[in-house]
XYZ file of C-alpha atoms in Angstrom:
664
model
C -15.700 49.734 -8.211
C -16.328 46.809 -6.095
C -16.046 46.329 -2.271
C -16.701 44.247 0.598
C -16.980 45.589 4.079
C -18.880 45.567 6.639
C -20.250 47.988 7.876
C -23.058 47.773 11.059
C -24.775 45.007 13.156
C -28.380 45.363 11.002
C -25.806 45.183 7.314
C -23.711 42.332 8.025
C -21.314 42.046 4.477
C -21.779 45.310 1.893
C -21.970 45.888 -1.587
C -20.176 49.227 -2.222
C -19.947 50.594 -5.548
C -17.420 53.160 -6.079
C -18.218 56.012 -9.001
C -16.875 58.805 -8.518
C -15.859 61.072 -10.964
C -16.187 59.037 -14.403
C -18.206 61.893 -15.815
C -21.440 59.501 -16.161
C -24.466 61.732 -16.179
C -26.579 59.012 -15.190
C -26.816 56.179 -12.516
C -25.111 53.345 -14.178
C -27.629 49.982 -15.150
C -25.020 47.261 -15.241
C -23.660 47.748 -11.161
C -24.336 44.664 -9.167
C -27.778 44.103 -8.072
C -27.704 43.261 -4.694
C -25.390 47.039 -4.157
C -26.005 48.915 -0.584
C -24.165 51.790 -1.116
C -23.229 53.500 -3.216
C -20.861 56.186 -4.377
C -21.371 58.353 -6.772
C -19.393 61.606 -6.097
C -17.998 64.641 -8.922
C -19.931 63.280 -12.013
C -22.915 65.721 -14.081
C -25.674 63.584 -13.170
C -28.639 66.503 -13.296
C -31.639 64.084 -12.441
C -32.768 61.479 -10.549
C -35.386 59.462 -12.542
C -38.048 57.787 -11.438
C -36.360 54.921 -12.953
C -33.030 55.366 -12.129
C -32.536 53.239 -9.306
C -34.498 50.585 -9.717
C -32.272 48.198 -9.939
C -30.920 48.189 -6.991
C -33.789 47.913 -4.212
C -31.096 46.707 -1.309
C -29.868 50.923 -1.346
C -29.287 51.839 2.034
C -25.994 54.865 1.582
C -25.756 56.887 -1.632
C -24.095 59.513 -2.730
C -24.793 61.760 -4.826
C -22.355 65.019 -3.893
C -21.066 67.504 -5.862
C -22.715 67.192 -8.946
C -25.253 69.397 -11.869
C -28.374 67.308 -9.635
C -31.791 70.048 -10.757
C -34.467 67.352 -10.127
C -34.969 64.221 -7.775
C -38.497 63.006 -9.292
C -40.959 61.972 -7.457
C -41.219 58.293 -7.865
C -37.105 57.381 -7.961
C -37.270 56.641 -4.457
C -39.381 54.589 -4.726
C -37.317 50.931 -5.164
C -35.420 52.625 -2.411
C -37.856 51.901 0.781
C -34.757 51.543 3.358
C -32.197 54.537 2.008
C -31.279 55.497 5.517
C -28.496 57.727 4.420
C -28.437 59.886 1.628
C -26.065 62.939 0.033
C -26.320 64.914 -2.122
C -23.995 68.657 -1.251
C -22.505 71.006 -3.424
C -25.638 70.582 -6.207
C -28.388 72.928 -7.920
C -31.797 71.460 -6.051
C -32.409 75.017 -5.533
C -34.529 74.440 -9.174
C -36.971 72.104 -8.380
C -36.986 71.574 -5.071
C -41.136 70.528 -4.429
C -40.613 68.586 -6.933
C -37.414 66.947 -4.839
C -39.053 67.086 -1.923
C -42.394 64.568 -2.966
C -39.532 62.765 -4.051
C -38.253 62.924 -0.289
C -40.879 61.595 1.296
C -41.214 58.420 -0.053
C -38.450 57.540 1.815
C -40.140 56.711 5.192
C -36.277 54.597 7.249
C -33.960 58.085 6.028
C -31.229 58.954 8.376
C -28.994 61.020 7.573
C -29.655 64.062 5.322
C -26.685 65.919 3.195
C -28.097 69.584 1.464
C -25.090 71.066 1.743
C -24.080 74.072 -0.557
C -27.350 73.765 -2.743
C -28.390 78.004 -2.392
C -31.068 76.937 -0.509
C -33.592 79.644 1.574
C -35.632 78.808 4.639
C -39.014 78.835 3.189
C -37.406 75.982 0.567
C -34.912 73.610 3.526
C -38.942 73.740 4.725
C -40.628 72.311 2.279
C -37.860 70.176 1.615
C -37.933 68.065 5.034
C -41.512 68.706 6.200
C -41.956 65.669 5.758
C -39.529 63.870 7.446
C -39.665 62.732 10.676
C -37.699 60.004 10.903
C -34.540 61.808 10.277
C -31.478 61.791 12.186
C -29.364 63.741 10.826
C -29.226 66.894 9.144
C -26.865 69.013 7.245
C -27.923 72.497 5.403
C -24.558 74.217 5.793
C -23.346 76.550 3.177
C -26.830 77.253 1.841
C -28.644 81.363 1.806
C -30.587 80.867 5.317
C -30.959 84.482 6.265
C -33.642 83.912 9.307
C -34.984 80.564 11.437
C -38.651 80.405 13.030
C -40.883 77.226 14.405
C -41.790 76.375 10.556
C -38.699 75.341 9.253
C -37.944 71.659 11.501
C -41.670 71.069 12.892
C -42.045 67.462 12.275
C -38.352 66.551 12.791
C -39.198 64.951 16.183
C -35.979 62.087 16.309
C -33.560 64.989 14.762
C -29.857 64.662 17.163
C -27.624 66.293 14.735
C -28.689 69.989 12.955
C -26.049 71.848 11.202
C -26.188 75.158 9.744
C -23.268 76.891 9.216
C -21.924 79.316 6.854
C -25.739 80.867 5.657
C -26.093 84.220 6.163
C -28.643 83.569 10.083
C -29.255 86.878 12.285
C -32.169 86.134 13.910
C -33.194 82.688 15.292
C -37.146 83.185 16.436
C -37.625 79.619 18.019
C -37.004 77.494 15.922
C -35.509 74.795 17.430
C -38.868 74.500 20.757
C -39.771 71.204 18.472
C -36.791 69.378 18.498
C -37.108 67.920 21.733
C -34.108 65.389 21.312
C -31.018 67.265 18.962
C -28.664 67.033 20.917
C -25.348 69.234 18.137
C -26.630 72.617 16.680
C -23.640 74.311 15.003
C -24.727 77.576 14.238
C -21.100 78.953 13.439
C -19.884 81.428 10.348
C -23.586 82.997 11.047
C -24.644 86.627 11.202
C -26.450 86.079 14.969
C -26.332 89.762 16.819
C -27.232 88.476 20.305
C -27.787 85.054 21.742
C -30.818 85.625 24.934
C -32.702 82.993 27.019
C -31.072 80.320 25.604
C -33.047 77.085 27.082
C -32.539 74.310 25.335
C -31.728 71.846 28.597
C -31.384 68.035 26.221
C -28.132 70.471 24.201
C -25.185 68.321 24.111
C -22.965 70.113 22.443
C -23.724 73.949 20.972
C -21.679 75.715 17.951
C -21.430 79.276 17.576
C -18.834 80.552 16.612
C -17.826 82.782 13.944
C -21.029 84.804 14.099
C -21.357 88.722 16.283
C -22.747 87.787 18.926
C -22.770 90.466 21.936
C -24.467 89.105 24.767
C -25.345 85.332 25.544
C -27.610 84.769 28.505
C -29.400 81.701 29.224
C -33.080 81.910 30.795
C -32.218 80.828 34.702
C -33.194 78.100 36.400
C -32.435 75.293 38.588
C -32.870 72.672 35.286
C -30.091 70.324 34.132
C -28.649 71.291 31.110
C -27.518 68.430 29.978
C -24.957 70.789 27.864
C -21.175 70.060 27.652
C -19.719 72.244 25.083
C -19.785 75.323 24.199
C -17.811 77.549 21.092
C -18.550 80.895 20.909
C -15.118 81.891 19.928
C -14.715 84.239 16.982
C -17.623 86.463 18.229
C -17.992 90.336 20.055
C -18.774 89.302 23.568
C -18.611 91.984 25.783
C -18.981 89.922 28.757
C -18.469 86.527 30.211
C -21.362 84.359 29.289
C -23.986 84.187 32.089
C -23.928 80.074 32.428
C -26.835 77.933 33.003
C -26.695 77.541 37.198
C -26.526 73.695 36.287
C -24.825 72.340 33.560
C -22.417 69.278 32.838
C -20.001 71.371 30.849
C -16.874 70.710 30.289
C -15.543 72.444 27.555
C -15.912 76.005 27.050
C -13.940 78.143 23.989
C -14.468 81.687 24.086
C -11.544 83.026 21.870
C -11.260 85.937 20.116
C -13.632 88.411 21.366
C -13.810 91.838 23.239
C -14.553 90.022 26.712
C -13.422 91.859 30.285
C -14.565 91.743 33.564
C -14.957 94.973 34.574
C -15.367 93.948 38.894
C -12.331 95.688 39.679
C -11.335 98.024 36.870
C -7.682 99.422 36.320
C -8.171 102.579 37.894
C -9.588 100.549 41.412
C -13.664 101.492 40.684
C -15.195 98.614 41.975
C -18.418 97.861 39.386
C -19.533 94.790 41.187
C -23.089 96.332 42.403
C -23.840 97.270 38.981
C -26.820 96.100 36.919
C -27.714 95.155 33.351
C -30.832 94.919 31.698
C -32.290 93.851 29.730
C -35.395 94.356 27.660
C -36.584 90.750 26.037
C -39.850 91.356 22.971
C -41.573 88.407 22.643
C -44.294 89.284 20.063
C -46.677 91.592 21.726
C -44.876 90.753 25.365
C -42.063 92.753 26.641
C -40.154 91.340 29.675
C -37.319 93.731 31.667
C -34.160 91.628 32.896
C -32.532 92.834 34.995
C -29.039 91.456 35.872
C -26.578 91.811 38.247
C -23.806 90.156 36.260
C -21.267 89.360 38.686
C -24.041 87.327 40.620
C -25.016 85.346 37.677
C -21.054 84.281 37.428
C -21.151 82.318 40.468
C -24.181 81.542 40.689
C -22.754 79.357 37.205
C -21.958 75.798 38.159
C -18.660 75.190 36.648
C -17.215 71.803 39.172
C -17.127 70.084 35.838
C -15.563 72.697 33.322
C -12.413 70.732 31.909
C -10.755 72.698 29.196
C -11.440 77.319 29.193
C -10.051 79.382 25.871
C -10.306 83.318 27.200
C -7.510 83.750 24.469
C -7.311 86.914 21.819
C -9.565 89.494 24.612
C -9.527 92.262 26.956
C -8.891 90.304 30.137
C -6.491 92.659 32.285
C -7.591 90.612 35.229
C -9.920 87.524 36.859
C -12.329 88.502 39.397
C -12.384 86.901 42.750
C -12.249 83.316 43.513
C -13.344 83.217 39.470
C -11.251 80.383 39.273
C -12.309 78.437 42.597
C -15.350 77.408 40.108
C -13.162 74.813 38.511
C -12.035 72.724 40.358
C -11.855 70.137 37.290
C -10.523 72.994 35.213
C -7.156 70.517 33.592
C -6.441 73.549 30.256
C -6.433 77.425 31.154
C -6.317 79.442 28.481
C -5.653 83.654 28.917
C -2.962 83.821 26.535
C -2.823 87.660 23.769
C -4.779 89.128 27.305
C -4.023 92.578 28.992
C -2.989 90.246 32.273
C 0.218 92.847 33.337
C -0.827 90.183 36.888
C -1.481 86.195 37.864
C -1.555 84.869 41.129
C -1.087 81.585 41.913
C -2.080 80.533 45.651
C -2.900 76.540 47.793
C -6.687 78.660 47.563
C -7.311 78.756 43.778
C -8.400 74.451 43.762
C -5.864 73.893 40.121
C -5.222 70.595 41.833
C -6.102 68.855 38.713
C -4.556 71.710 36.557
C -2.060 70.316 33.105
C -1.754 73.708 30.357
C -1.890 77.080 31.354
C -1.167 79.990 28.796
C 0.114 83.269 29.913
C 1.356 83.686 26.535
C 1.584 87.800 24.301
C -0.365 89.687 27.840
C 2.226 92.279 29.777
C 3.023 90.070 33.140
C 5.497 92.237 35.358
C 4.843 89.807 37.994
C 3.565 85.950 38.562
C 2.858 86.031 42.498
C 2.657 83.062 44.187
C 1.626 82.350 47.240
C 2.854 78.925 49.148
C 1.597 77.396 51.913
C 2.370 74.185 53.118
C 0.293 73.223 50.659
C 0.999 72.278 46.599
C 0.310 74.538 43.755
C -0.347 73.761 40.546
C 1.382 69.707 40.958
C -0.287 68.502 38.284
C 1.167 71.152 35.506
C 2.480 69.694 32.497
C 2.564 72.107 30.150
C 3.618 76.305 31.414
C 3.634 79.572 28.852
C 4.953 83.048 29.438
C 6.220 83.274 26.304
C 5.920 87.389 25.322
C 5.568 89.486 28.688
C 7.822 91.846 30.505
C 8.900 88.966 33.242
C 12.814 89.355 34.968
C 11.641 86.492 37.072
C 9.943 83.533 38.490
C 8.809 83.396 42.437
C 11.375 81.258 44.291
C 11.120 78.424 44.006
C 8.409 77.781 42.581
C 9.155 74.013 39.907
C 9.204 72.750 43.737
C 5.780 72.727 44.357
C 4.682 71.985 40.465
C 6.480 68.403 40.590
C 5.025 66.963 36.534
C 5.895 70.496 34.779
C 7.623 68.722 31.766
C 7.572 72.387 28.986
C 8.457 75.657 30.174
C 7.933 78.692 27.584
C 9.553 81.913 28.750
C 10.547 83.444 25.902
C 10.693 86.453 24.610
C 11.132 87.645 28.384
C 14.121 89.825 29.872
C 14.675 86.893 32.137
C 17.757 85.582 33.427
C 19.437 82.197 34.536
C 19.658 82.066 37.793
C 23.446 80.407 39.006
C 24.792 77.434 40.743
C 24.352 78.145 45.045
C 27.142 79.779 46.699
C 27.603 82.712 43.608
C 25.745 85.770 43.745
C 21.965 85.802 43.700
C 21.230 88.938 44.588
C 19.500 89.849 40.709
C 16.429 88.471 39.980
C 16.584 85.595 37.794
C 15.206 82.037 36.786
C 16.031 78.667 38.516
C 15.420 75.459 36.654
C 18.041 74.036 38.007
C 17.443 70.567 39.151
C 14.315 70.992 37.907
C 14.337 66.612 37.468
C 11.135 66.327 35.363
C 11.415 69.484 32.598
C 11.988 68.181 29.544
C 11.325 71.102 27.356
C 12.586 74.875 27.853
C 12.308 77.969 25.845
C 14.376 80.818 25.628
C 14.135 81.969 22.802
C 15.450 86.209 22.342
C 15.634 86.571 26.390
C 18.818 88.714 26.383
C 20.731 86.388 27.827
C 24.752 87.401 28.327
C 26.894 83.702 28.065
C 25.374 80.338 30.480
C 28.517 80.003 32.285
C 27.457 78.776 35.858
C 25.629 75.808 34.697
C 22.545 76.493 34.854
C 20.711 73.902 33.422
C 22.736 70.730 36.147
C 19.944 68.672 37.430
C 17.109 68.961 35.044
C 17.050 66.044 31.543
C 15.482 68.124 29.076
C 15.387 66.827 25.453
C 14.679 70.592 24.016
C 16.987 73.991 24.339
C 16.007 76.518 22.385
C 18.519 79.599 22.470
C 17.675 81.312 19.741
C 17.686 84.834 19.402
C 20.022 86.103 21.999
C 23.477 87.527 20.534
C 25.578 86.905 23.802
C 24.479 83.896 24.937
C 27.357 81.939 23.986
C 30.480 84.335 24.785
C 30.825 82.693 28.649
C 32.271 79.639 29.010
C 30.081 76.500 26.490
C 30.054 73.388 29.789
C 26.666 73.909 30.095
C 25.938 71.706 27.048
C 28.301 68.816 29.266
C 25.081 68.926 32.110
C 22.802 68.048 28.216
C 24.938 65.443 26.873
C 22.922 62.655 27.902
C 19.139 63.903 26.358
C 19.588 66.732 25.355
C 17.849 65.791 21.211
C 17.133 68.781 19.760
C 19.000 72.632 20.167
C 18.532 75.982 19.157
C 21.069 78.800 18.773
C 19.588 80.424 15.466
C 20.533 83.986 15.839
C 23.592 83.904 18.628
C 26.189 84.872 16.207
C 27.955 81.231 16.334
C 31.213 81.153 15.277
C 32.982 77.637 13.703
C 34.654 77.552 16.310
C 32.733 78.711 20.130
C 30.855 75.337 20.793
C 32.482 71.983 20.892
C 29.157 69.517 19.471
C 30.832 66.421 20.271
C 30.217 65.976 23.882
C 25.929 64.714 21.918
C 25.738 62.244 21.403
C 21.749 62.472 21.460
C 20.798 65.411 19.465
C 19.559 64.404 16.682
C 17.367 68.385 15.937
C 20.673 71.390 15.303
C 19.225 74.355 15.041
C 21.878 76.362 13.308
C 20.795 79.292 11.384
C 21.132 82.710 11.034
C 24.824 82.974 12.732
C 28.571 83.555 11.641
C 30.246 80.757 10.723
C 32.283 80.167 7.734
C 33.372 76.705 8.275
C 31.627 73.787 8.519
C 31.898 73.064 12.424
C 34.471 69.942 12.740
C 32.634 68.484 15.989
C 29.631 68.241 14.161
C 31.186 65.423 11.517
C 31.017 62.061 14.536
C 26.725 63.239 15.271
C 24.309 61.407 14.474
C 22.100 63.587 13.298
C 18.750 63.595 11.614
C 18.117 66.953 11.314
C 20.793 69.532 10.549
C 19.499 73.711 9.150
C 22.727 75.897 8.411
C 20.242 78.697 6.677
C 22.285 81.691 6.434
C 25.351 81.967 7.072
C 29.111 82.072 5.846
C 29.712 79.214 4.911
C 32.012 79.191 1.246
C 31.412 75.396 0.653
C 30.843 71.605 3.225
C 33.938 69.152 4.083
C 33.856 66.761 0.532
C 32.984 63.687 3.155
C 30.239 65.340 4.282
C 27.962 62.502 2.903
C 30.457 60.115 4.399
C 30.801 60.939 7.617
C 28.753 59.312 10.505
C 27.156 63.074 10.394
C 25.862 62.360 6.879
C 24.644 58.643 6.806
C 22.127 60.511 9.371
C 20.760 63.184 7.585
C 17.602 63.370 6.223
C 17.492 67.081 6.644
C 19.719 69.459 6.330
C 18.675 73.502 5.618
C 21.315 75.006 2.658
C 19.830 78.108 1.963
C 21.547 81.640 1.934
C 25.129 81.009 1.697
C 27.713 81.940 -0.230
C 28.556 78.939 -0.843
C 31.474 78.676 -4.051
C 30.409 77.284 -7.454
C 33.602 75.854 -8.441
C 34.016 73.922 -5.181
C 30.716 72.604 -5.103
C 32.347 68.062 -5.220
C 30.331 68.199 -1.544
C 27.124 69.569 -3.183
C 27.167 65.872 -5.775
C 28.479 64.154 -3.142
C 24.882 64.863 -0.995
C 22.116 64.835 -4.163
C 24.070 61.092 -3.892
C 22.975 60.580 -1.305
C 20.030 58.066 0.544
C 17.066 59.200 2.058
C 18.888 63.224 2.752
C 16.090 65.256 1.719
C 16.979 69.309 1.053
C 13.805 71.389 1.330
C 15.100 74.399 0.568
C 16.866 73.511 -2.353
C 15.669 74.702 -5.031
C 17.236 78.104 -3.234
C 20.261 76.866 -2.734
C 22.556 79.488 -4.944
C 26.442 78.977 -5.511
C 28.805 82.784 -6.370
C 31.171 82.942 -9.415
C 31.792 86.596 -10.013
C 28.888 88.614 -9.121
C 26.761 86.461 -9.925
C 23.981 83.859 -8.259
C 23.923 79.717 -9.198
C 21.945 77.015 -9.221
C 24.887 74.911 -8.561
C 22.119 71.692 -9.612
C 22.592 73.780 -13.784
C 25.676 75.828 -13.538
C 27.016 77.024 -17.499
C 29.022 75.604 -19.392
C 31.547 79.158 -19.725
C 31.427 78.893 -15.677
C 32.124 74.828 -15.254
C 35.046 75.959 -17.938
C 36.345 78.484 -16.123
C 35.986 76.533 -12.746
C 38.707 74.112 -14.020
C 41.390 76.393 -14.947
C 40.534 77.542 -11.453
C 40.616 74.119 -10.311
C 43.800 72.538 -12.054
C 46.858 70.740 -10.739
C 49.582 74.428 -10.599
C 52.290 72.132 -11.160
C 50.635 71.658 -14.890
C 49.072 75.303 -14.834
C 52.812 76.808 -14.651
C 54.192 74.122 -17.331
C 51.556 75.015 -19.495
C 52.520 79.166 -18.968
C 56.410 78.456 -18.782
C 56.624 76.594 -22.453
C 55.922 79.265 -25.082
C 58.436 80.971 -23.424
C 61.149 78.382 -22.919
C 60.752 77.170 -27.119
C 60.741 81.167 -27.655
C 63.530 81.724 -26.389
C 65.459 77.917 -27.252
C 64.219 80.043 -31.131
C 66.412 83.213 -30.454
C 69.089 81.535 -29.552
C 68.959 79.658 -32.381
C 68.317 82.163 -34.447
C 71.236 84.596 -33.159
C 74.028 81.300 -33.462
C 73.782 81.045 -36.703
C 73.788 84.981 -37.902
C 77.251 84.898 -35.809
C 78.680 81.555 -36.718
C 81.417 82.628 -39.280
C 82.211 85.624 -36.818
C 82.408 83.524 -33.710
C 84.724 80.512 -34.958
C 86.934 83.671 -36.782
C 87.143 84.112 -33.025
C 88.135 81.264 -32.208
C 90.858 80.233 -34.200
C 92.742 83.845 -33.211
C 92.357 83.295 -29.825
C 93.850 79.754 -30.356
C 96.297 80.420 -33.089
C 95.615 77.659 -35.167
C 95.314 78.378 -39.073
C 92.693 76.463 -40.656
C 93.213 75.173 -43.774
C 90.786 76.665 -47.141
């Protein structure tokens, strides 16, 4: 239970005692007297008595998480005046909270207090923390707090971090006004319907995700907000939040809301001049705030924003110059919206953008307005999957000079052929894009790749799965990827055993051939040094007997084999794989073999099946001998019996014919 550890400049070498999970019902009295950190989690302690900690005056960190603690007696911490960190998570402190509050008030140096999961109401919390002016971090998560007002955190003037997540909070009334040093506030997983009049200029991180917020409005003045991260994801926002005019915001998370822009509707109607009025009732005073949403949006300074996540909303289009406000943006997520078109131009200063996700929209057009400059010059990841695109703008990749990952899966696109061939049909041209290493074309309805569409690329990951006719042409395209390709997926591509020669792909380490028509193991795989191979859902009756001895078997670390009609009588390869060192068959329990109409586990074949298999696999010559021997013996015995019965007649017949008399 004892270990030494260097902690912080204020605590040189610490004596740490870990008594977690010992079924202790009280604080042990036989620990080292110089103990500074004591962990008593997962025990059965119900009361922390006045004398419980007398033997440990140097204690600065105490954890009593997941006990049955109902009471801390008023004098329990009188000998532990240096205690700085106290964790009381998941106990029953609601039962005697007033006495426990008296005990806590005797801790002048307490900086971190965790009261999560104690079934505390807001009035109980107010009493428990009323005299803890030294606190810098407080967690009252997973309690039953419903309403916050100005009386709860009155004396916590040094508080830097406050965690209120997973309560039942539906109203906040000036609860944080006295917390002038608060920097991190977590109110996620509550029931807040709106946040109007947000004015916490000192706050750096605000998490109000997973509430029912429909409006987020900041008080509009020119004071600088320190806000860096704002998480409004998983709410019911109807509009883009009205943000501070001046802030340090770099991460804005708006995922999974009901947000859209109404400056211009799909039918062409403009709502640019429409105003919204908010009625704000504060005590006996009533204020009406009139907001022109698009003007407010433009007045927010988003020049420091680096991450904007607006995925899973109802956005069908972006307002004019929306992205122009975000010159520092590096990650933009607009996936799972209603976008039908997305236009890029040099006027949108997205020079810093490295990731753009437009997947799962209804895109039929990706527009690029090309001038003399580059468009998205630093873009590395471009996700366009699950749209209705048929092509990309010609030459788009000559402007995105750092693109490494392109996902076009589940679009009806074709790959462009070589120069000089017919290129009149819409297509995507990735030839010569030297930086491209990851390309996904799953489910694109591709028909043959006979025109070497990957020439000049350095692809390492290629996904061609769910294209039933992609292998119908000349497989010469593999030669262009022989030196670089490491991961290849040909799942559900109607692959037969001889359709593709894999022997040239010397760099390949992962290959997915699942969901195909393989009736025999492709011989060209034997020389590869794959680390992972997926053969699920094919028509394989067996693998080669020497599969574990060839280079493939010696290098494999992961092999998927289920959903194949293996023959129970030819499982020598299976036994060899079980003995292969370092090889894992993750779906081994799902692998079955067929014997007659039965599906059996290859590792536990019944004795009658084994007996039947021995007969089926025995030497044919021996089998024929065994079958013929009884017949031969029967004929021999019959011949002897007939001979003995007809012996005298035969002898007389011979004598008569030869004319020689026989003596009697």
